[in-house]
PDB file of C-alpha atoms in Angstrom:
ATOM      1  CA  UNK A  26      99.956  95.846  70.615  1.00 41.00           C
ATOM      2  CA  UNK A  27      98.087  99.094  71.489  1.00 39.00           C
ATOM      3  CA  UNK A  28      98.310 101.830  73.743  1.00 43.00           C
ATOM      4  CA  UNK A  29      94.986 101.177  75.221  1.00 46.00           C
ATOM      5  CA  UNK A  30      91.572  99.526  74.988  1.00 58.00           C
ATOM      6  CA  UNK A  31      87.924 100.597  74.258  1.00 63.00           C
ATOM      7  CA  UNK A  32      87.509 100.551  77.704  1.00 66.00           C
ATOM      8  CA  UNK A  33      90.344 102.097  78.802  1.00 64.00           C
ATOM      9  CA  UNK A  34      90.052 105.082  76.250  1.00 64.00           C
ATOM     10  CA  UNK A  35      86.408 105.088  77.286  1.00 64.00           C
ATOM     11  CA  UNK A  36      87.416 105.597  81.185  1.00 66.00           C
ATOM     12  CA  UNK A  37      89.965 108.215  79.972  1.00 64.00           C
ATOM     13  CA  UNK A  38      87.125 109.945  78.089  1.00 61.00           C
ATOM     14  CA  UNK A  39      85.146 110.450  81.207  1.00 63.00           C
ATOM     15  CA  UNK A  40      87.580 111.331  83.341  1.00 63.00           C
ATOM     16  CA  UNK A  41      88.589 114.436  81.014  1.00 59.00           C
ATOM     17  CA  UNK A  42      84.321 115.021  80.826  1.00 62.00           C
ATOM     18  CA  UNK A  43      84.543 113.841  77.309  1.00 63.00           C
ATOM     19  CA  UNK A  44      81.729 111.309  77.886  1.00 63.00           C
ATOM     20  CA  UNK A  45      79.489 113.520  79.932  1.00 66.00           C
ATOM     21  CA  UNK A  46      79.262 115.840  76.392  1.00 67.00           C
ATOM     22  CA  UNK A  47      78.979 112.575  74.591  1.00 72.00           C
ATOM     23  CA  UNK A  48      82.292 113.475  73.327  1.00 64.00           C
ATOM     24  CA  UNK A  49      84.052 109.749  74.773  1.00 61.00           C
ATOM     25  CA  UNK A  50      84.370 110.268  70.396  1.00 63.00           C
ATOM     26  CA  UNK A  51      87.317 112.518  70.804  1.00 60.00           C
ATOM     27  CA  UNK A  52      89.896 110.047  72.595  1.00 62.00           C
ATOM     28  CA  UNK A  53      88.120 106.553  70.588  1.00 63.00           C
ATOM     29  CA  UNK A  54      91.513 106.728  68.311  1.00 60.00           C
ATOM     30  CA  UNK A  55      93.317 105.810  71.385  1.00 62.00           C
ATOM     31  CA  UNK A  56      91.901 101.965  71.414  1.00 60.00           C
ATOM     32  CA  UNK A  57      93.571 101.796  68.207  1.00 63.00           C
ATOM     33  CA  UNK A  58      96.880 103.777  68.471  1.00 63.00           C
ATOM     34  CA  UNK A  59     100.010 101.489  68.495  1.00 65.00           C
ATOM     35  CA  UNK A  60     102.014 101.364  71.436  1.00 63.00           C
ATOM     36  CA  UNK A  61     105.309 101.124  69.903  1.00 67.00           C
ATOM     37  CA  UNK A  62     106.034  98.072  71.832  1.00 71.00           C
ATOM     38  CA  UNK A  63     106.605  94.543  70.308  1.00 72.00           C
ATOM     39  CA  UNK A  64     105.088  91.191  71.236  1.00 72.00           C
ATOM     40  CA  UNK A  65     107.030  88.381  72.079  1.00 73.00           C
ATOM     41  CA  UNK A  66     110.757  89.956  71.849  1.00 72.00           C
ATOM     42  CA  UNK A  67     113.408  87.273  72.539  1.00 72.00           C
ATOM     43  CA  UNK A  68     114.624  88.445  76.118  1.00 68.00           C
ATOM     44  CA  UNK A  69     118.144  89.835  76.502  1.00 74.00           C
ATOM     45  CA  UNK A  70     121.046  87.652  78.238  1.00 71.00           C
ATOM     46  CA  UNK A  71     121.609  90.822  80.368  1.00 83.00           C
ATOM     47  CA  UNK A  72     120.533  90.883  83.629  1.00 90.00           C
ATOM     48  CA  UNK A  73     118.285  93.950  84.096  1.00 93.00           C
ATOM     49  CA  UNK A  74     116.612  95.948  86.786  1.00 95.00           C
ATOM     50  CA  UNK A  75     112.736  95.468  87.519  1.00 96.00           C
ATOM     51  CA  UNK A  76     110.344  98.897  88.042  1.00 97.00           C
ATOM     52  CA  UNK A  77     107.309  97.754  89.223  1.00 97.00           C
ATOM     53  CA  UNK A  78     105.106 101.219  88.807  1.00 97.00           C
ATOM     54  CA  UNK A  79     101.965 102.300  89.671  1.00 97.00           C
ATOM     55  CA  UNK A  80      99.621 104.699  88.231  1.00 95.00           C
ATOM     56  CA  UNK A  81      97.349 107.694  89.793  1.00 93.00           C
ATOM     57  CA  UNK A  82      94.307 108.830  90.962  1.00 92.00           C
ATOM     58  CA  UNK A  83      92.166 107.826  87.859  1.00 87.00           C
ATOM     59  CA  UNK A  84      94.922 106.669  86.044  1.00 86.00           C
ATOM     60  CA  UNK A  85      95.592 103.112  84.155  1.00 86.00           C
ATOM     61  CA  UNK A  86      98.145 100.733  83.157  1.00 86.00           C
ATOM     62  CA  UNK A  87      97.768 102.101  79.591  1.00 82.00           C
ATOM     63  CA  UNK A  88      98.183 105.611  80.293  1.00 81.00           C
ATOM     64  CA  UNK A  89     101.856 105.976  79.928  1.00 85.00           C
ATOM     65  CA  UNK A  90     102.501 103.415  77.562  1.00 84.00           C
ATOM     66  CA  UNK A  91     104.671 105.506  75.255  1.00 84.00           C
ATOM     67  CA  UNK A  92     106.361 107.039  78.869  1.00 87.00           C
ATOM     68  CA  UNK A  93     107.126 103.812  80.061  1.00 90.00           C
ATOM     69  CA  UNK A  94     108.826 101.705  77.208  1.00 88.00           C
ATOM     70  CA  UNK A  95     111.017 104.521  76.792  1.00 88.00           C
ATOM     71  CA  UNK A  96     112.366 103.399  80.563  1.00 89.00           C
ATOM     72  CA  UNK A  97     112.150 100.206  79.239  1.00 89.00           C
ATOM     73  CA  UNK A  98     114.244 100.921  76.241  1.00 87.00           C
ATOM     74  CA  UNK A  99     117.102 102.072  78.346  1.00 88.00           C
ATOM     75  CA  UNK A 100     117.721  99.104  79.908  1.00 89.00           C
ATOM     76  CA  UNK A 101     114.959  97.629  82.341  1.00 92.00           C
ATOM     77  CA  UNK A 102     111.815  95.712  82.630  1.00 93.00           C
ATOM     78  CA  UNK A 103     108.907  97.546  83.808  1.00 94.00           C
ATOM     79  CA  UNK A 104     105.832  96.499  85.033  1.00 95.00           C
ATOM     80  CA  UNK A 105     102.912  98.660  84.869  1.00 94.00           C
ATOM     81  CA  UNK A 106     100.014  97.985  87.726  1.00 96.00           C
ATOM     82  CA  UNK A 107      96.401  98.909  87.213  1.00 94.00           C
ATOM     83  CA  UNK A 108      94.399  98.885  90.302  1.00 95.00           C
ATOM     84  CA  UNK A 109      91.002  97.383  91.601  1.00 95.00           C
ATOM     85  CA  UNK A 110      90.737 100.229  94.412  1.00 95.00           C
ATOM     86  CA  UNK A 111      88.459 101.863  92.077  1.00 93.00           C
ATOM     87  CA  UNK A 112      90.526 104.750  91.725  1.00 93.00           C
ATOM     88  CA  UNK A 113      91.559 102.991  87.804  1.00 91.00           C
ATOM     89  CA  UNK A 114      89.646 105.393  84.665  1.00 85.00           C
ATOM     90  CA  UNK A 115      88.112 101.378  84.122  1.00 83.00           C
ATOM     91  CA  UNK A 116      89.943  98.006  85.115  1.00 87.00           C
ATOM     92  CA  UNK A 117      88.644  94.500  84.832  1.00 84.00           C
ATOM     93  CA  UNK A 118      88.737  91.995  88.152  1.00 84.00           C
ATOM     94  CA  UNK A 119      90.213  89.145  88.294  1.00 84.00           C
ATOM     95  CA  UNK A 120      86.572  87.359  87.543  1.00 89.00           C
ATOM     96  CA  UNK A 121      86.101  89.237  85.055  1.00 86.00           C
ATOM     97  CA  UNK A 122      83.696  91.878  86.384  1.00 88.00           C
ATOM     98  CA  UNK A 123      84.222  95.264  84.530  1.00 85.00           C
ATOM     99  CA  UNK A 124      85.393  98.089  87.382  1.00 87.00           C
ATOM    100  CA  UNK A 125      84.867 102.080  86.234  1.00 84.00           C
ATOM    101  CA  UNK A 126      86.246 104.812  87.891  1.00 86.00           C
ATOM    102  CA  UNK A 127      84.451 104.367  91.787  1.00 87.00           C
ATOM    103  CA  UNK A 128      87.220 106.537  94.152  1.00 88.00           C
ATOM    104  CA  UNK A 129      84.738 106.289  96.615  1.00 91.00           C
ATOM    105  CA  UNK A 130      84.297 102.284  96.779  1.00 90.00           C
ATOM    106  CA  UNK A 131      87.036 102.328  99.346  1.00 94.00           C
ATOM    107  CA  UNK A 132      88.424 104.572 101.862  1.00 94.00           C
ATOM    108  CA  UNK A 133      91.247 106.557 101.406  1.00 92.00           C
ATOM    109  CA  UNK A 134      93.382 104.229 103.835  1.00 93.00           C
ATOM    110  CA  UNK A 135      91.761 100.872 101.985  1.00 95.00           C
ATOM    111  CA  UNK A 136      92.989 102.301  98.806  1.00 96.00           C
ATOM    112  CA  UNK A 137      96.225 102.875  99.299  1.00 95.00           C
ATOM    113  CA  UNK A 138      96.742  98.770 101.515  1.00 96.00           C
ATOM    114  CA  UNK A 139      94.918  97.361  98.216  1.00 96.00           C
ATOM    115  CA  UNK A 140      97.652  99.410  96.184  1.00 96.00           C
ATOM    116  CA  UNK A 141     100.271  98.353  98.099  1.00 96.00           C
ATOM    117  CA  UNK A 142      99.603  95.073  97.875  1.00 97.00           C
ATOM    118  CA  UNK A 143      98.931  94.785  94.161  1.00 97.00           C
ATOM    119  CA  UNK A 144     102.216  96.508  93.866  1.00 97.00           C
ATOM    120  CA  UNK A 145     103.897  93.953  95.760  1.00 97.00           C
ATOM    121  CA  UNK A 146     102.170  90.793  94.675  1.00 97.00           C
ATOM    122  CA  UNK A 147     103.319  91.875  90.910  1.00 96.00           C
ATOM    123  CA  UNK A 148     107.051  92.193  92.056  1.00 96.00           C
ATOM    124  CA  UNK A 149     107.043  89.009  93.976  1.00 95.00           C
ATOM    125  CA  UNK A 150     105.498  87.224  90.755  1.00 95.00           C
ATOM    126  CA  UNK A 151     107.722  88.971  87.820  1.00 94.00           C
ATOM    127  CA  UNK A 152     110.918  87.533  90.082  1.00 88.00           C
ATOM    128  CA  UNK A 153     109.600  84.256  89.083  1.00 82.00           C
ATOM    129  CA  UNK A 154     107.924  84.451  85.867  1.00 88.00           C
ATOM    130  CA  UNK A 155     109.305  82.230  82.508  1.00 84.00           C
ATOM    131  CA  UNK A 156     109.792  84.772  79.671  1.00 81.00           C
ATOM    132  CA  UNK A 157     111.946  87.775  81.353  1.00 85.00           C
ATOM    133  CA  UNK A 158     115.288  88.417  81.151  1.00 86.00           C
ATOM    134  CA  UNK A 159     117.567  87.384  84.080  1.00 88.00           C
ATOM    135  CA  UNK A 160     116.490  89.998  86.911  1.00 93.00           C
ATOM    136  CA  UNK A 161     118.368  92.414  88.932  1.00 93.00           C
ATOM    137  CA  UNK A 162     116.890  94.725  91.405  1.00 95.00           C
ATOM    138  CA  UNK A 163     113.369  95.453  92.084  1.00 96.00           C
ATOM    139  CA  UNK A 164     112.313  99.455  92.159  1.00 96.00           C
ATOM    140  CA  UNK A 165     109.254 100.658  92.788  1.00 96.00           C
ATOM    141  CA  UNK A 166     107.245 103.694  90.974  1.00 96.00           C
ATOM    142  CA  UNK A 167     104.388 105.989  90.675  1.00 96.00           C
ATOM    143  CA  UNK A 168     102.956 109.129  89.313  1.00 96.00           C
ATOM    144  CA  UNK A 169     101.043 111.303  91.462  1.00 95.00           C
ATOM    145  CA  UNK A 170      98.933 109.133  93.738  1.00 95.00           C
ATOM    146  CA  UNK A 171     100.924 106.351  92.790  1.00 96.00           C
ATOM    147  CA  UNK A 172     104.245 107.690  94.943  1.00 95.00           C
ATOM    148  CA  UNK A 173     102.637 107.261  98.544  1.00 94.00           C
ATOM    149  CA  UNK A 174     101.215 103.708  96.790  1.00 95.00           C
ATOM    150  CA  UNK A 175     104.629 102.467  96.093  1.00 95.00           C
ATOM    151  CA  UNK A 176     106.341 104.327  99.583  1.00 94.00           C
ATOM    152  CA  UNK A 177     103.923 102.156 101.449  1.00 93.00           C
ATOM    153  CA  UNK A 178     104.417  98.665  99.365  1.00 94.00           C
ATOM    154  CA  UNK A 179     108.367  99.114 100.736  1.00 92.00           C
ATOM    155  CA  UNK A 180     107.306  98.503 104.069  1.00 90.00           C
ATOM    156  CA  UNK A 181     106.325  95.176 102.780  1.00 92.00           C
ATOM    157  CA  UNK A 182     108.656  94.054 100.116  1.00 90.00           C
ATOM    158  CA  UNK A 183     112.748  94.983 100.423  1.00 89.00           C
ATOM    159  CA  UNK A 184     113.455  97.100  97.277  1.00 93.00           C
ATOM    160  CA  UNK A 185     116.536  99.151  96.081  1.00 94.00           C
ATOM    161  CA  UNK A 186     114.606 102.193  95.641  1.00 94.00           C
ATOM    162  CA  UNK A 187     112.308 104.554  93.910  1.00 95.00           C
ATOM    163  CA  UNK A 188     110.957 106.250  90.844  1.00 95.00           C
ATOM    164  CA  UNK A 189     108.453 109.197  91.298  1.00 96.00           C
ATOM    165  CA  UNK A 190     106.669 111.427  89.171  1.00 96.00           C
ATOM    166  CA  UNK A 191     105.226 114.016  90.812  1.00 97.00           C
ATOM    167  CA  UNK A 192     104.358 112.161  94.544  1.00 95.00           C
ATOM    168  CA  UNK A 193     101.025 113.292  96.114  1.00 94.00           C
ATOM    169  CA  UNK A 194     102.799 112.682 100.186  1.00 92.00           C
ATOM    170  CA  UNK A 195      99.784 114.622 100.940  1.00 87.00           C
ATOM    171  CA  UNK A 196      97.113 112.051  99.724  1.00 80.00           C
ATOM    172  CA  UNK A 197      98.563 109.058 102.212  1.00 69.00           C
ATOM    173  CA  UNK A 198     101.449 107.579 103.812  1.00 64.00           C
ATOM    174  CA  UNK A 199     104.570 109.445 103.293  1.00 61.00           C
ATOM    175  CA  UNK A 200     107.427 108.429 104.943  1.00 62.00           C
ATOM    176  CA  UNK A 201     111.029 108.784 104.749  1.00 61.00           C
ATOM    177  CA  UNK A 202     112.550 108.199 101.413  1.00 62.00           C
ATOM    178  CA  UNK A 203     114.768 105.296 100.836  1.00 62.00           C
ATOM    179  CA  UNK A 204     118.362 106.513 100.106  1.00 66.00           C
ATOM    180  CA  UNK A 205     117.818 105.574  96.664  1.00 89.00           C
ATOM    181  CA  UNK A 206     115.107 107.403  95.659  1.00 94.00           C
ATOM    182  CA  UNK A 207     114.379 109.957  92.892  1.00 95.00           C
ATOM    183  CA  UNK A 208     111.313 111.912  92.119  1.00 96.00           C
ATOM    184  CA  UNK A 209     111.036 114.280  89.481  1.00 97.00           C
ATOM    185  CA  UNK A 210     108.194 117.431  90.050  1.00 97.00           C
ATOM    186  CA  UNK A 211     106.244 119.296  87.320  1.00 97.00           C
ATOM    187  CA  UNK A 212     105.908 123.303  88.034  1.00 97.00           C
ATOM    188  CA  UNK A 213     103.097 122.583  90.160  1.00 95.00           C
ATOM    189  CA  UNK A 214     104.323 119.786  92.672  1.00 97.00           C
ATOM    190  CA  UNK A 215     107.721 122.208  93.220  1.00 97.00           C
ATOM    191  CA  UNK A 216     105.998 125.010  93.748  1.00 97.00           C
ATOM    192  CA  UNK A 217     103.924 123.437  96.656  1.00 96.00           C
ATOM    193  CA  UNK A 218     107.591 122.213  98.095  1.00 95.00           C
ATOM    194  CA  UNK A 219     107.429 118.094  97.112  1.00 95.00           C
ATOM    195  CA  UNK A 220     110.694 116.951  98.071  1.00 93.00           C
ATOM    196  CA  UNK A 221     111.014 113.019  98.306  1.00 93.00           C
ATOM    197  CA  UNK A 222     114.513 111.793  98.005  1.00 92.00           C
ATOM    198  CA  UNK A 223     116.926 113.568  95.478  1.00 94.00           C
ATOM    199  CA  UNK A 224     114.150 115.638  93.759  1.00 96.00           C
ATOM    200  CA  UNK A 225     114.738 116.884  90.580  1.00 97.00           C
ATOM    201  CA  UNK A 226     112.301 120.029  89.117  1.00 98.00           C
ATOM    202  CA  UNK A 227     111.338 119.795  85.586  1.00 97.00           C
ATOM    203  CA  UNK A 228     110.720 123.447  84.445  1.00 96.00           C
ATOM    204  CA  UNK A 229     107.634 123.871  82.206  1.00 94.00           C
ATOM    205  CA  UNK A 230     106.181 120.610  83.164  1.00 92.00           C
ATOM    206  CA  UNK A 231     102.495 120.257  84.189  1.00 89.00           C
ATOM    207  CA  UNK A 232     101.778 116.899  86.353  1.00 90.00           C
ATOM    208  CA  UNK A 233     100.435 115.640  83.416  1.00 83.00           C
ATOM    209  CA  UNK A 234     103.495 115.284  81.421  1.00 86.00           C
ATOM    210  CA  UNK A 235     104.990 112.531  83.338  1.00 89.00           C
ATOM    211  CA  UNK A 236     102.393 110.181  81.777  1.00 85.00           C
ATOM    212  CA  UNK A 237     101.386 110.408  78.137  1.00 77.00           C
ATOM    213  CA  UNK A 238      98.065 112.314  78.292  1.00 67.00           C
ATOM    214  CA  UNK A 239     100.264 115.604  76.473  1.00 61.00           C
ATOM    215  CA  UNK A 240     100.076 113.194  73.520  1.00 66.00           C
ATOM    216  CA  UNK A 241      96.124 112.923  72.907  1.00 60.00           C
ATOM    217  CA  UNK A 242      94.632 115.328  76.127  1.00 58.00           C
ATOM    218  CA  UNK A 243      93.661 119.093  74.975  1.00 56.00           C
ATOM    219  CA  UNK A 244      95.652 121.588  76.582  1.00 57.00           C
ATOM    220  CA  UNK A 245      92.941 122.851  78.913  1.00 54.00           C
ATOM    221  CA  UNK A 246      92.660 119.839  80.236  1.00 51.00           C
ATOM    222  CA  UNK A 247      96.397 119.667  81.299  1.00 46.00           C
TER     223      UNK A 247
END
């Protein structure tokens, strides 16, 4: 499989401006880079925790691909949510209707419910989906606007914890950290004092590095 989609690279493209220089050229190679994930690997006997994780403010399921199965590849199953709040680069509705980046389709507080509860409803169907290894507890996680996202699904779905990359508290709900909760800050996010759980600052990171964007994204526009 790939890391991404015409669409997706397209979205990417004009988020970065790309597409507004009729540049969207530039990041095209993306639609076709390989993912380094396989299809159809026979599922472990192990039982394995589940990350259910959610992407941010113009982000996408695809966007940290190569981020993401390395979690995987240490021993978990991770689920990867892309939104239809409009805050996804593109996504495609359940009917099929193509959604671009539209942050302003819904308000701030309708965002973060429809996150919430896409978060959720993807946990609550991996526990009883054919095809996965046997299942052991259910985190939630999120880069950047995805942190307050996943914070808020906990109020409506019992999980063990959290994984955060770089949590914008100040774009949402923010409420007290479950005791099993890490978050990880670039330079950026610890100089402005983001402290959710045990909080670990990764020196020489930009808030771009927790997805893969330092892979294809010139370095002005981390």
């Amino acid at each position: 499989p790939t890391a991404s989609t015409d669409a997706t690279s397209d979205g990417m493209a004009g988020l970065v401006g790309f597409r507004q220089l009729g540049l969207a050229f530039l990041l095209a190679h993306l639609a076709d880079a390989p993912s380094g994930c396989g299809l159809d690997a026979a599922p472990v006997a192990t039982k394995l925790p589940l990350l259910v994780y959610s992407h941010g403010f113009g982000g996408n399921a695809d966007m940290a691909s190569y981020f993401l199965s390395e979690v995987a590849a240490a021993g978990s199953v991770v689920a990867a949510v892309e939104h239809t709040d409009g805050t996804a680069s593109n996504t495609v509705l359940e009917d099929g209707t193509a959604l671009p980046f539209a942050p302003g389709r819904l308000s701030r507080r309708e965002q973060l419910d429809r996150r919430a509860d896409e978060l959720v409803d993807v946990a609550k169907a991996l526990r009883g989906a054919d095809g996965l290894p046997p299942l052991g507890e259910t985190f939630l996680g999120g880069h950047s606007y995805g942190g307050p996202s996943a914070l808020l699904a906990a109020s409506r779905f019992a999980c063990a914890g959290f994984v955060l990359h770089d949590p914008a508290l100040g774009m949402g709900y923010a409420s007290e950290a479950a005791a099993r909760t890490v978050s990880f800050t670039s330079d950026e996010y610890d100089a402005a004092g983001v402290r959710c759980g045990a909080t670990f600052h990764c020196r020489g990171a930009f808030h771009g590095n927790f997805v893969d964007a330092p892979l294809w994204a010139p370095p002005w526009v981390m």
